[in-house]
Amino acid sequence: MSANAQDGFLNDTDEFGFLLEEVPRVLRRTLAYLIKTEGMAQTELANCLEQARATIVLTINHLEKLEIVERRSAEGGQRVWRIFLRPKAIEIIAELRKEAEVVYQKMLQGISKADLATIRIALEKMVGNARVC
């Protein structure tokens, strides 16, 4: 993926939003990780997302049906699949960024940057405390 496509899609507010979102979170976070590190193996992606490998397989299946990603066999790894973005993903990145900004502006209206930083630190600690491993 080109640096231009990466720039402007992910920012600090996204990571904060990821902590708050739960329902479509796996799909969005999967796409975000692939934008940052295209060509990840399914197992690597599952580890980054702290999801079961089976969950990631279902997520990738869904994204493949939407023609957003494709699996490619890793060199030398008969059972290792690497995940790559398809042209359709590149086309929707700018639109996703716009939609995310609208949601974040509404959600964060009237909250100072200092308060957001405090909330983020607290949420990250809560998530860390909730981890079993």
GROMACS .gro file of N, CA, C and O in nm:
model
  532
    1MET      N    1   0.084  -0.117   0.000
    1MET     CA    2   0.000   0.000   0.000
    1MET      C    3   0.088   0.123   0.000
    1MET      O    4   0.190   0.127   0.066
    2SER      N    5   0.048   0.222  -0.071
    2SER     CA    6   0.128   0.344  -0.079
    2SER      C    7   0.122   0.422   0.051
    2SER      O    8   0.026   0.413   0.127
    3ALA      N    9   0.226   0.498   0.076
    3ALA     CA   10   0.232   0.581   0.196
    3ALA      C   11   0.119   0.684   0.195
    3ALA      O   12   0.065   0.719   0.300
    4ASN      N   13   0.082   0.733   0.075
    4ASN     CA   14  -0.026   0.832   0.067
    4ASN      C   15  -0.158   0.776   0.117
    4ASN      O   16  -0.236   0.848   0.178
    5ALA      N   17  -0.184   0.650   0.090
    5ALA     CA   18  -0.309   0.589   0.137
    5ALA      C   19  -0.307   0.572   0.288
    5ALA      O   20  -0.408   0.587   0.355
    6GLN      N   21  -0.190   0.541   0.345
    6GLN     CA   22  -0.177   0.525   0.490
    6GLN      C   23  -0.193   0.658   0.561
    6GLN      O   24  -0.261   0.668   0.662
    7ASP      N   25  -0.126   0.761   0.508
    7ASP     CA   26  -0.131   0.894   0.569
    7ASP      C   27  -0.273   0.946   0.563
    7ASP      O   28  -0.339   0.937   0.463
    8GLY      N   29  -0.319   0.999   0.670
    8GLY     CA   30  -0.451   1.058   0.670
    8GLY      C   31  -0.563   0.961   0.702
    8GLY      O   32  -0.677   1.002   0.718
    9PHE      N   33  -0.535   0.833   0.708
    9PHE     CA   34  -0.642   0.739   0.743
    9PHE      C   35  -0.643   0.711   0.892
    9PHE      O   36  -0.745   0.721   0.957
   10LEU      N   37  -0.530   0.678   0.949
   10LEU     CA   38  -0.524   0.646   1.091
   10LEU      C   39  -0.462   0.761   1.169
   10LEU      O   40  -0.362   0.817   1.128
   11ASN      N   41  -0.524   0.794   1.279
   11ASN     CA   42  -0.467   0.896   1.366
   11ASN      C   43  -0.494   0.858   1.512
   11ASN      O   44  -0.553   0.753   1.539
   12ASP      N   45  -0.451   0.941   1.604
   12ASP     CA   46  -0.466   0.910   1.747
   12ASP      C   47  -0.612   0.894   1.787
   12ASP      O   48  -0.645   0.815   1.876
   13THR      N   49  -0.701   0.967   1.723
   13THR     CA   50  -0.842   0.957   1.756
   13THR      C   51  -0.896   0.819   1.721
   13THR      O   52  -0.983   0.766   1.790
   14ASP      N   53  -0.841   0.756   1.615
   14ASP     CA   54  -0.885   0.621   1.579
   14ASP      C   55  -0.859   0.523   1.693
   14ASP      O   56  -0.946   0.443   1.728
   15GLU      N   57  -0.738   0.529   1.748
   15GLU     CA   58  -0.705   0.436   1.856
   15GLU      C   59  -0.799   0.458   1.974
   15GLU      O   60  -0.842   0.362   2.038
   16PHE      N   61  -0.831   0.583   2.003
   16PHE     CA   62  -0.926   0.613   2.110
   16PHE      C   63  -1.063   0.556   2.074
   16PHE      O   64  -1.130   0.492   2.156
   17GLY      N   65  -1.104   0.576   1.950
   17GLY     CA   66  -1.233   0.523   1.905
   17GLY      C   67  -1.239   0.372   1.911
   17GLY      O   68  -1.343   0.315   1.944
   18PHE      N   69  -1.127   0.306   1.881
   18PHE     CA   70  -1.123   0.160   1.888
   18PHE      C   71  -1.152   0.111   2.030
   18PHE      O   72  -1.213   0.006   2.049
   19LEU      N   73  -1.108   0.188   2.129
   19LEU     CA   74  -1.134   0.148   2.267
   19LEU      C   75  -1.283   0.158   2.302
   19LEU      O   76  -1.332   0.085   2.388
   20LEU      N   77  -1.353   0.248   2.236
   20LEU     CA   78  -1.494   0.270   2.266
   20LEU      C   79  -1.589   0.182   2.184
   20LEU      O   80  -1.697   0.147   2.230
   21GLU      N   81  -1.549   0.151   2.063
   21GLU     CA   82  -1.637   0.076   1.974
   21GLU      C   83  -1.632  -0.072   2.005
   21GLU      O   84  -1.530  -0.125   2.042
   22GLU      N   85  -1.741  -0.141   1.988
   22GLU     CA   86  -1.741  -0.284   2.013
   22GLU      C   87  -1.807  -0.362   1.900
   22GLU      O   88  -1.758  -0.465   1.859
   23VAL      N   89  -1.917  -0.318   1.844
   23VAL     CA   90  -1.993  -0.399   1.751
   23VAL      C   91  -1.918  -0.426   1.620
   23VAL      O   92  -1.881  -0.540   1.594
   24PRO      N   93  -1.891  -0.325   1.536
   24PRO     CA   94  -1.821  -0.354   1.411
   24PRO      C   95  -1.669  -0.346   1.427
   24PRO      O   96  -1.595  -0.336   1.331
   25ARG      N   97  -1.625  -0.353   1.548
   25ARG     CA   98  -1.486  -0.330   1.581
   25ARG      C   99  -1.390  -0.425   1.509
   25ARG      O  100  -1.287  -0.382   1.459
   26VAL      N  101  -1.420  -0.552   1.503
   26VAL     CA  102  -1.327  -0.647   1.443
   26VAL      C  103  -1.305  -0.616   1.295
   26VAL      O  104  -1.191  -0.614   1.249
   27LEU      N  105  -1.411  -0.585   1.223
   27LEU     CA  106  -1.395  -0.554   1.081
   27LEU      C  107  -1.313  -0.427   1.061
   27LEU      O  108  -1.221  -0.423   0.980
   28ARG      N  109  -1.344  -0.326   1.137
   28ARG     CA  110  -1.273  -0.199   1.120
   28ARG      C  111  -1.128  -0.210   1.165
   28ARG      O  112  -1.037  -0.160   1.099
   29ARG      N  113  -1.105  -0.275   1.276
   29ARG     CA  114  -0.968  -0.289   1.324
   29ARG      C  115  -0.886  -0.378   1.230
   29ARG      O  116  -0.767  -0.354   1.211
   30THR      N  117  -0.950  -0.480   1.173
   30THR     CA  118  -0.879  -0.565   1.077
   30THR      C  119  -0.831  -0.481   0.960
   30THR      O  120  -0.715  -0.488   0.920
   31LEU      N  121  -0.920  -0.399   0.907
   31LEU     CA  122  -0.883  -0.313   0.795
   31LEU      C  123  -0.773  -0.215   0.837
   31LEU      O  124  -0.677  -0.193   0.764
   32ALA      N  125  -0.785  -0.159   0.956
   32ALA     CA  126  -0.684  -0.063   1.004
   32ALA      C  127  -0.547  -0.128   1.014
   32ALA      O  128  -0.446  -0.069   0.972
   33TYR      N  129  -0.540  -0.249   1.068
   33TYR     CA  130  -0.411  -0.317   1.079
   33TYR      C  131  -0.354  -0.349   0.941
   33TYR      O  132  -0.234  -0.339   0.920
   34LEU      N  133  -0.440  -0.386   0.849
   34LEU     CA  134  -0.391  -0.417   0.715
   34LEU      C  135  -0.343  -0.292   0.642
   34LEU      O  136  -0.251  -0.298   0.560
   35ILE      N  137  -0.404  -0.179   0.671
   35ILE     CA  138  -0.358  -0.054   0.611
   35ILE      C  139  -0.218  -0.021   0.663
   35ILE      O  140  -0.131   0.020   0.588
   36LYS      N  141  -0.198  -0.044   0.792
   36LYS     CA  142  -0.068  -0.015   0.853
   36LYS      C  143   0.038  -0.118   0.812
   36LYS      O  144   0.153  -0.084   0.792
   37THR      N  145  -0.002  -0.245   0.805
   37THR     CA  146   0.094  -0.353   0.779
   37THR      C  147   0.030  -0.454   0.684
   37THR      O  148  -0.012  -0.562   0.724
   38GLU      N  149   0.023  -0.416   0.560
   38GLU     CA  150  -0.035  -0.505   0.461
   38GLU      C  151   0.051  -0.630   0.445
   38GLU      O  152   0.173  -0.624   0.457
   39GLY      N  153  -0.013  -0.744   0.422
   39GLY     CA  154   0.059  -0.869   0.402
   39GLY      C  155   0.080  -0.947   0.531
   39GLY      O  156   0.159  -1.041   0.535
   40MET      N  157   0.009  -0.908   0.637
   40MET     CA  158   0.019  -0.983   0.763
   40MET      C  159  -0.038  -1.123   0.744
   40MET      O  160  -0.134  -1.142   0.669
   41ALA      N  161   0.018  -1.218   0.814
   41ALA     CA  162  -0.038  -1.352   0.816
   41ALA      C  163  -0.163  -1.349   0.904
   41ALA      O  164  -0.175  -1.266   0.995
   42GLN      N  165  -0.256  -1.438   0.876
   42GLN     CA  166  -0.380  -1.443   0.954
   42GLN      C  167  -0.352  -1.458   1.103
   42GLN      O  168  -0.416  -1.394   1.186
   43THR      N  169  -0.255  -1.540   1.139
   43THR     CA  170  -0.222  -1.562   1.280
   43THR      C  171  -0.167  -1.434   1.343
   43THR      O  172  -0.203  -1.400   1.455
   44GLU      N  173  -0.081  -1.363   1.271
   44GLU     CA  174  -0.028  -1.235   1.321
   44GLU      C  175  -0.142  -1.136   1.344
   44GLU      O  176  -0.146  -1.066   1.446
   45LEU      N  177  -0.234  -1.131   1.250
   45LEU     CA  178  -0.347  -1.041   1.260
   45LEU      C  179  -0.434  -1.076   1.381
   45LEU      O  180  -0.475  -0.988   1.457
   46ALA      N  181  -0.457  -1.204   1.402
   46ALA     CA  182  -0.535  -1.249   1.518
   46ALA      C  183  -0.467  -1.206   1.647
   46ALA      O  184  -0.534  -1.158   1.740
   47ASN      N  185  -0.336  -1.220   1.654
   47ASN     CA  186  -0.262  -1.178   1.774
   47ASN      C  187  -0.272  -1.028   1.797
   47ASN      O  188  -0.294  -0.983   1.910
   48CYS      N  189  -0.255  -0.949   1.692
   48CYS     CA  190  -0.263  -0.803   1.705
   48CYS      C  191  -0.401  -0.759   1.751
   48CYS      O  192  -0.414  -0.665   1.830
   49LEU      N  193  -0.502  -0.825   1.702
   49LEU     CA  194  -0.640  -0.788   1.735
   49LEU      C  195  -0.691  -0.855   1.862
   49LEU      O  196  -0.803  -0.829   1.905
   50GLU      N  197  -0.606  -0.941   1.920
   50GLU     CA  198  -0.644  -1.017   2.039
   50GLU      C  199  -0.775  -1.092   2.016
   50GLU      O  200  -0.867  -1.090   2.098
   51GLN      N  201  -0.781  -1.159   1.902
   51GLN     CA  202  -0.898  -1.236   1.864
   51GLN      C  203  -0.856  -1.380   1.837
   51GLN      O  204  -0.742  -1.407   1.802
   52ALA      N  205  -0.951  -1.470   1.851
   52ALA     CA  206  -0.925  -1.610   1.817
   52ALA      C  207  -0.899  -1.619   1.667
   52ALA      O  208  -0.956  -1.544   1.588
   53ARG      N  209  -0.813  -1.712   1.631
   53ARG     CA  210  -0.781  -1.729   1.489
   53ARG      C  211  -0.907  -1.758   1.407
   53ARG      O  212  -0.923  -1.708   1.297
   54ALA      N  213  -0.999  -1.835   1.463
   54ALA     CA  214  -1.125  -1.867   1.393
   54ALA      C  215  -1.206  -1.740   1.364
   54ALA      O  216  -1.267  -1.727   1.258
   55THR      N  217  -1.204  -1.645   1.457
   55THR     CA  218  -1.275  -1.519   1.438
   55THR      C  219  -1.215  -1.442   1.322
   55THR      O  220  -1.287  -1.385   1.238
   56ILE      N  221  -1.083  -1.440   1.315
   56ILE     CA  222  -1.016  -1.368   1.207
   56ILE      C  223  -1.043  -1.435   1.073
   56ILE      O  224  -1.063  -1.367   0.972
   57VAL      N  225  -1.047  -1.566   1.071
   57VAL     CA  226  -1.078  -1.638   0.946
   57VAL      C  227  -1.215  -1.595   0.896
   57VAL      O  228  -1.233  -1.564   0.778
   58LEU      N  229  -1.314  -1.589   0.986
   58LEU     CA  230  -1.449  -1.546   0.947
   58LEU      C  231  -1.450  -1.401   0.900
   58LEU      O  232  -1.517  -1.366   0.802
   59THR      N  233  -1.374  -1.317   0.969
   59THR     CA  234  -1.365  -1.175   0.932
   59THR      C  235  -1.304  -1.161   0.793
   59THR      O  236  -1.355  -1.086   0.709
   60ILE      N  237  -1.194  -1.231   0.769
   60ILE     CA  238  -1.127  -1.225   0.638
   60ILE      C  239  -1.219  -1.282   0.530
   60ILE      O  240  -1.228  -1.227   0.420
   61ASN      N  241  -1.290  -1.389   0.561
   61ASN     CA  242  -1.387  -1.443   0.464
   61ASN      C  243  -1.488  -1.336   0.424
   61ASN      O  244  -1.520  -1.320   0.306
   62HIS      N  245  -1.539  -1.264   0.524
   62HIS     CA  246  -1.637  -1.158   0.498
   62HIS      C  247  -1.576  -1.047   0.412
   62HIS      O  248  -1.638  -1.003   0.314
   63LEU      N  249  -1.455  -1.002   0.446
   63LEU     CA  250  -1.389  -0.897   0.370
   63LEU      C  251  -1.355  -0.943   0.228
   63LEU      O  252  -1.356  -0.863   0.134
   64GLU      N  253  -1.325  -1.071   0.212
   64GLU     CA  254  -1.299  -1.125   0.078
   64GLU      C  255  -1.425  -1.121  -0.007
   64GLU      O  256  -1.420  -1.085  -0.125
   65LYS      N  257  -1.538  -1.158   0.052
   65LYS     CA  258  -1.665  -1.154  -0.021
   65LYS      C  259  -1.699  -1.013  -0.066
   65LYS      O  260  -1.760  -0.993  -0.171
   66LEU      N  261  -1.660  -0.914   0.014
   66LEU     CA  262  -1.683  -0.774  -0.021
   66LEU      C  263  -1.576  -0.721  -0.118
   66LEU      O  264  -1.580  -0.605  -0.156
   67GLU      N  265  -1.480  -0.808  -0.155
   67GLU     CA  266  -1.370  -0.774  -0.246
   67GLU      C  267  -1.281  -0.662  -0.191
   67GLU      O  268  -1.227  -0.581  -0.265
   68ILE      N  269  -1.264  -0.663  -0.058
   68ILE     CA  270  -1.181  -0.562   0.008
   68ILE      C  271  -1.041  -0.616   0.035
   68ILE      O  272  -0.944  -0.541   0.031
   69VAL      N  273  -1.030  -0.746   0.060
   69VAL     CA  274  -0.900  -0.808   0.083
   69VAL      C  275  -0.889  -0.936   0.001
   69VAL      O  276  -0.989  -0.988  -0.050
   70GLU      N  277  -0.766  -0.986  -0.008
   70GLU     CA  278  -0.743  -1.117  -0.069
   70GLU      C  279  -0.637  -1.191   0.008
   70GLU      O  280  -0.548  -1.129   0.068
   71ARG      N  281  -0.649  -1.322   0.011
   71ARG     CA  282  -0.548  -1.407   0.073
   71ARG      C  283  -0.448  -1.448  -0.034
   71ARG      O  284  -0.487  -1.480  -0.146
   72ARG      N  285  -0.321  -1.450   0.005
   72ARG     CA  286  -0.216  -1.502  -0.082
   72ARG      C  287  -0.132  -1.598   0.000
   72ARG      O  288  -0.098  -1.570   0.115
   73SER      N  289  -0.097  -1.708  -0.061
   73SER     CA  290  -0.013  -1.806   0.007
   73SER      C  291   0.125  -1.747   0.031
   73SER      O  292   0.183  -1.684  -0.058
   74ALA      N  293   0.174  -1.764   0.153
   74ALA     CA  294   0.307  -1.713   0.187
   74ALA      C  295   0.413  -1.802   0.123
   74ALA      O  296   0.397  -1.923   0.114
   75GLU      N  297   0.522  -1.740   0.081
   75GLU     CA  298   0.631  -1.816   0.022
   75GLU      C  299   0.686  -1.914   0.125
   75GLU      O  300   0.717  -1.875   0.237
   76GLY      N  301   0.695  -2.040   0.086
   76GLY     CA  302   0.750  -2.141   0.174
   76GLY      C  303   0.655  -2.189   0.282
   76GLY      O  304   0.684  -2.285   0.352
   77GLY      N  305   0.541  -2.127   0.296
   77GLY     CA  306   0.445  -2.169   0.397
   77GLY      C  307   0.320  -2.221   0.332
   77GLY      O  308   0.238  -2.146   0.284
   78GLN      N  309   0.308  -2.354   0.329
   78GLN     CA  310   0.195  -2.415   0.259
   78GLN      C  311   0.061  -2.380   0.323
   78GLN      O  312  -0.039  -2.368   0.256
   79ARG      N  313   0.060  -2.360   0.455
   79ARG     CA  314  -0.066  -2.333   0.523
   79ARG      C  315  -0.073  -2.192   0.579
   79ARG      O  316  -0.162  -2.160   0.655
   80VAL      N  317   0.021  -2.108   0.539
   80VAL     CA  318   0.023  -1.970   0.588
   80VAL      C  319  -0.035  -1.879   0.480
   80VAL      O  320   0.009  -1.880   0.366
   81TRP      N  321  -0.134  -1.802   0.520
   81TRP     CA  322  -0.198  -1.707   0.429
   81TRP      C  323  -0.166  -1.565   0.473
   81TRP      O  324  -0.180  -1.531   0.589
   82ARG      N  325  -0.124  -1.484   0.378
   82ARG     CA  326  -0.101  -1.343   0.404
   82ARG      C  327  -0.219  -1.266   0.345
   82ARG      O  328  -0.272  -1.304   0.241
   83ILE      N  329  -0.255  -1.157   0.412
   83ILE     CA  330  -0.373  -1.081   0.372
   83ILE      C  331  -0.331  -0.948   0.310
   83ILE      O  332  -0.252  -0.874   0.368
   84PHE      N  333  -0.386  -0.919   0.193
   84PHE     CA  334  -0.354  -0.798   0.119
   84PHE      C  335  -0.482  -0.723   0.083
   84PHE      O  336  -0.586  -0.785   0.059
   85LEU      N  337  -0.471  -0.592   0.080
   85LEU     CA  338  -0.582  -0.508   0.040
   85LEU      C  339  -0.600  -0.515  -0.111
   85LEU      O  340  -0.503  -0.526  -0.185
   86ARG      N  341  -0.725  -0.509  -0.153
   86ARG     CA  342  -0.756  -0.504  -0.295
   86ARG      C  343  -0.787  -0.360  -0.334
   86ARG      O  344  -0.807  -0.275  -0.247
   87PRO      N  345  -0.790  -0.331  -0.463
   87PRO     CA  346  -0.816  -0.193  -0.506
   87PRO      C  347  -0.943  -0.131  -0.445
   87PRO      O  348  -0.945  -0.012  -0.414
   88LYS      N  349  -1.044  -0.211  -0.424
   88LYS     CA  350  -1.168  -0.159  -0.365
   88LYS      C  351  -1.142  -0.101  -0.226
   88LYS      O  352  -1.204  -0.001  -0.188
   89ALA      N  353  -1.052  -0.162  -0.149
   89ALA     CA  354  -1.020  -0.110  -0.015
   89ALA      C  355  -0.958   0.027  -0.026
   89ALA      O  356  -0.991   0.118   0.051
   90ILE      N  357  -0.868   0.044  -0.121
   90ILE     CA  358  -0.800   0.172  -0.139
   90ILE      C  359  -0.903   0.281  -0.173
   90ILE      O  360  -0.894   0.394  -0.124
   91GLU      N  361  -1.003   0.243  -0.253
   91GLU     CA  362  -1.105   0.339  -0.294
   91GLU      C  363  -1.190   0.387  -0.176
   91GLU      O  364  -1.234   0.501  -0.176
   92ILE      N  365  -1.214   0.301  -0.078
   92ILE     CA  366  -1.305   0.338   0.030
   92ILE      C  367  -1.236   0.402   0.150
   92ILE      O  368  -1.302   0.455   0.238
   93ILE      N  369  -1.103   0.400   0.153
   93ILE     CA  370  -1.030   0.453   0.269
   93ILE      C  371  -1.064   0.600   0.296
   93ILE      O  372  -1.093   0.638   0.408
   94ALA      N  373  -1.062   0.682   0.193
   94ALA     CA  374  -1.092   0.824   0.212
   94ALA      C  375  -1.234   0.844   0.265
   94ALA      O  376  -1.256   0.927   0.354
   95GLU      N  377  -1.328   0.768   0.214
   95GLU     CA  378  -1.467   0.780   0.261
   95GLU      C  379  -1.480   0.734   0.405
   95GLU      O  380  -1.549   0.796   0.486
   96LEU      N  381  -1.413   0.626   0.441
   96LEU     CA  382  -1.414   0.579   0.580
   96LEU      C  383  -1.357   0.685   0.674
   96LEU      O  384  -1.408   0.707   0.783
   97ARG      N  385  -1.249   0.751   0.631
   97ARG     CA  386  -1.188   0.855   0.712
   97ARG      C  387  -1.286   0.969   0.737
   97ARG      O  388  -1.301   1.018   0.847
   98LYS      N  389  -1.358   1.012   0.631
   98LYS     CA  390  -1.456   1.120   0.645
   98LYS      C  391  -1.567   1.082   0.742
   98LYS      O  392  -1.605   1.161   0.828
   99GLU      N  393  -1.619   0.962   0.727
   99GLU     CA  394  -1.726   0.915   0.814
   99GLU      C  395  -1.679   0.905   0.959
   99GLU      O  396  -1.752   0.943   1.051
  100ALA      N  397  -1.558   0.857   0.978
  100ALA     CA  398  -1.504   0.846   1.114
  100ALA      C  399  -1.492   0.984   1.178
  100ALA      O  400  -1.527   1.002   1.295
  101GLU      N  401  -1.445   1.081   1.102
  101GLU     CA  402  -1.428   1.217   1.156
  101GLU      C  403  -1.562   1.277   1.199
  101GLU      O  404  -1.571   1.343   1.302
  102VAL      N  405  -1.667   1.253   1.122
  102VAL     CA  406  -1.800   1.304   1.157
  102VAL      C  407  -1.845   1.243   1.290
  102VAL      O  408  -1.894   1.313   1.380
  103VAL      N  409  -1.828   1.113   1.302
  103VAL     CA  410  -1.868   1.043   1.426
  103VAL      C  411  -1.785   1.094   1.544
  103VAL      O  412  -1.840   1.125   1.650
  104TYR      N  413  -1.654   1.106   1.526
  104TYR     CA  414  -1.568   1.151   1.635
  104TYR      C  415  -1.598   1.294   1.676
  104TYR      O  416  -1.599   1.326   1.795
  105GLN      N  417  -1.624   1.382   1.579
  105GLN     CA  418  -1.656   1.520   1.613
  105GLN      C  419  -1.782   1.529   1.699
  105GLN      O  420  -1.786   1.602   1.797
  106LYS      N  421  -1.882   1.453   1.661
  106LYS     CA  422  -2.007   1.453   1.737
  106LYS      C  423  -1.985   1.392   1.876
  106LYS      O  424  -2.029   1.446   1.977
  107MET      N  425  -1.917   1.280   1.880
  107MET     CA  426  -1.895   1.208   2.005
  107MET      C  427  -1.809   1.287   2.102
  107MET      O  428  -1.833   1.285   2.223
  108LEU      N  429  -1.711   1.359   2.052
  108LEU     CA  430  -1.614   1.427   2.138
  108LEU      C  431  -1.641   1.577   2.155
  108LEU      O  432  -1.561   1.646   2.217
  109GLN      N  433  -1.755   1.622   2.106
  109GLN     CA  434  -1.789   1.764   2.115
  109GLN      C  435  -1.788   1.811   2.260
  109GLN      O  436  -1.845   1.747   2.348
  110GLY      N  437  -1.718   1.921   2.285
  110GLY     CA  438  -1.714   1.980   2.418
  110GLY      C  439  -1.616   1.915   2.515
  110GLY      O  440  -1.610   1.953   2.632
  111ILE      N  441  -1.540   1.820   2.467
  111ILE     CA  442  -1.441   1.753   2.553
  111ILE      C  443  -1.302   1.804   2.513
  111ILE      O  444  -1.265   1.798   2.395
  112SER      N  445  -1.229   1.854   2.609
  112SER     CA  446  -1.096   1.912   2.579
  112SER      C  447  -0.995   1.803   2.546
  112SER      O  448  -1.014   1.686   2.582
  113LYS      N  449  -0.887   1.843   2.482
  113LYS     CA  450  -0.778   1.749   2.450
  113LYS      C  451  -0.718   1.691   2.578
  113LYS      O  452  -0.683   1.574   2.583
  114ALA      N  453  -0.708   1.773   2.680
  114ALA     CA  454  -0.654   1.726   2.808
  114ALA      C  455  -0.745   1.619   2.869
  114ALA      O  456  -0.698   1.516   2.919
  115ASP      N  457  -0.876   1.643   2.864
  115ASP     CA  458  -0.971   1.544   2.916
  115ASP      C  459  -0.965   1.415   2.835
  115ASP      O  460  -0.971   1.305   2.890
  116LEU      N  461  -0.954   1.430   2.703
  116LEU     CA  462  -0.942   1.310   2.617
  116LEU      C  463  -0.818   1.229   2.651
  116LEU      O  464  -0.823   1.106   2.654
  117ALA      N  465  -0.708   1.298   2.677
  117ALA     CA  466  -0.585   1.227   2.713
  117ALA      C  467  -0.603   1.151   2.843
  117ALA      O  468  -0.561   1.035   2.855
  118THR      N  469  -0.670   1.212   2.940
  118THR     CA  470  -0.695   1.146   3.068
  118THR      C  471  -0.787   1.025   3.050
  118THR      O  472  -0.762   0.918   3.105
  119ILE      N  473  -0.892   1.043   2.972
  119ILE     CA  474  -0.986   0.933   2.945
  119ILE      C  475  -0.915   0.818   2.875
  119ILE      O  476  -0.932   0.702   2.909
  120ARG      N  477  -0.833   0.853   2.777
  120ARG     CA  478  -0.760   0.750   2.702
  120ARG      C  479  -0.669   0.669   2.793
  120ARG      O  480  -0.666   0.547   2.787
  121ILE      N  481  -0.594   0.738   2.879
  121ILE     CA  482  -0.505   0.669   2.973
  121ILE      C  483  -0.585   0.575   3.063
  121ILE      O  484  -0.548   0.459   3.083
  122ALA      N  485  -0.699   0.624   3.112
  122ALA     CA  486  -0.782   0.542   3.200
  122ALA      C  487  -0.838   0.421   3.125
  122ALA      O  488  -0.835   0.308   3.177
  123LEU      N  489  -0.886   0.440   3.002
  123LEU     CA  490  -0.939   0.328   2.924
  123LEU      C  491  -0.830   0.225   2.892
  123LEU      O  492  -0.854   0.104   2.899
  124GLU      N  493  -0.712   0.274   2.858
  124GLU     CA  494  -0.602   0.181   2.828
  124GLU      C  495  -0.566   0.099   2.952
  124GLU      O  496  -0.538  -0.021   2.941
  125LYS      N  497  -0.567   0.162   3.068
  125LYS     CA  498  -0.541   0.088   3.192
  125LYS      C  499  -0.651  -0.015   3.217
  125LYS      O  500  -0.622  -0.128   3.259
  126MET      N  501  -0.776   0.025   3.194
  126MET     CA  502  -0.888  -0.068   3.214
  126MET      C  503  -0.875  -0.189   3.122
  126MET      O  504  -0.896  -0.303   3.164
  127VAL      N  505  -0.841  -0.163   2.995
  127VAL     CA  506  -0.825  -0.272   2.900
  127VAL      C  507  -0.710  -0.363   2.944
  127VAL      O  508  -0.721  -0.486   2.942
  128GLY      N  509  -0.599  -0.301   2.988
  128GLY     CA  510  -0.485  -0.380   3.037
  128GLY      C  511  -0.522  -0.462   3.158
  128GLY      O  512  -0.482  -0.579   3.171
  129ASN      N  513  -0.600  -0.406   3.249
  129ASN     CA  514  -0.643  -0.479   3.368
  129ASN      C  515  -0.735  -0.595   3.333
  129ASN      O  516  -0.736  -0.697   3.404
  130ALA      N  517  -0.812  -0.580   3.227
  130ALA     CA  518  -0.908  -0.684   3.189
  130ALA      C  519  -0.842  -0.801   3.115
  130ALA      O  520  -0.899  -0.909   3.107
  131ARG      N  521  -0.723  -0.779   3.064
  131ARG     CA  522  -0.654  -0.886   2.991
  131ARG      C  523  -0.616  -0.997   3.086
  131ARG      O  524  -0.564  -0.974   3.195
  132VAL      N  525  -0.641  -1.118   3.043
  132VAL     CA  526  -0.609  -1.236   3.123
  132VAL      C  527  -0.460  -1.266   3.116
  132VAL      O  528  -0.399  -1.304   3.215
  133CYS      N  529  -0.402  -1.250   2.998
  133CYS     CA  530  -0.261  -1.283   2.977
  133CYS      C  531  -0.171  -1.171   3.021
  133CYS      O  532  -0.194  -1.059   3.002
   0.00000   0.00000   0.00000
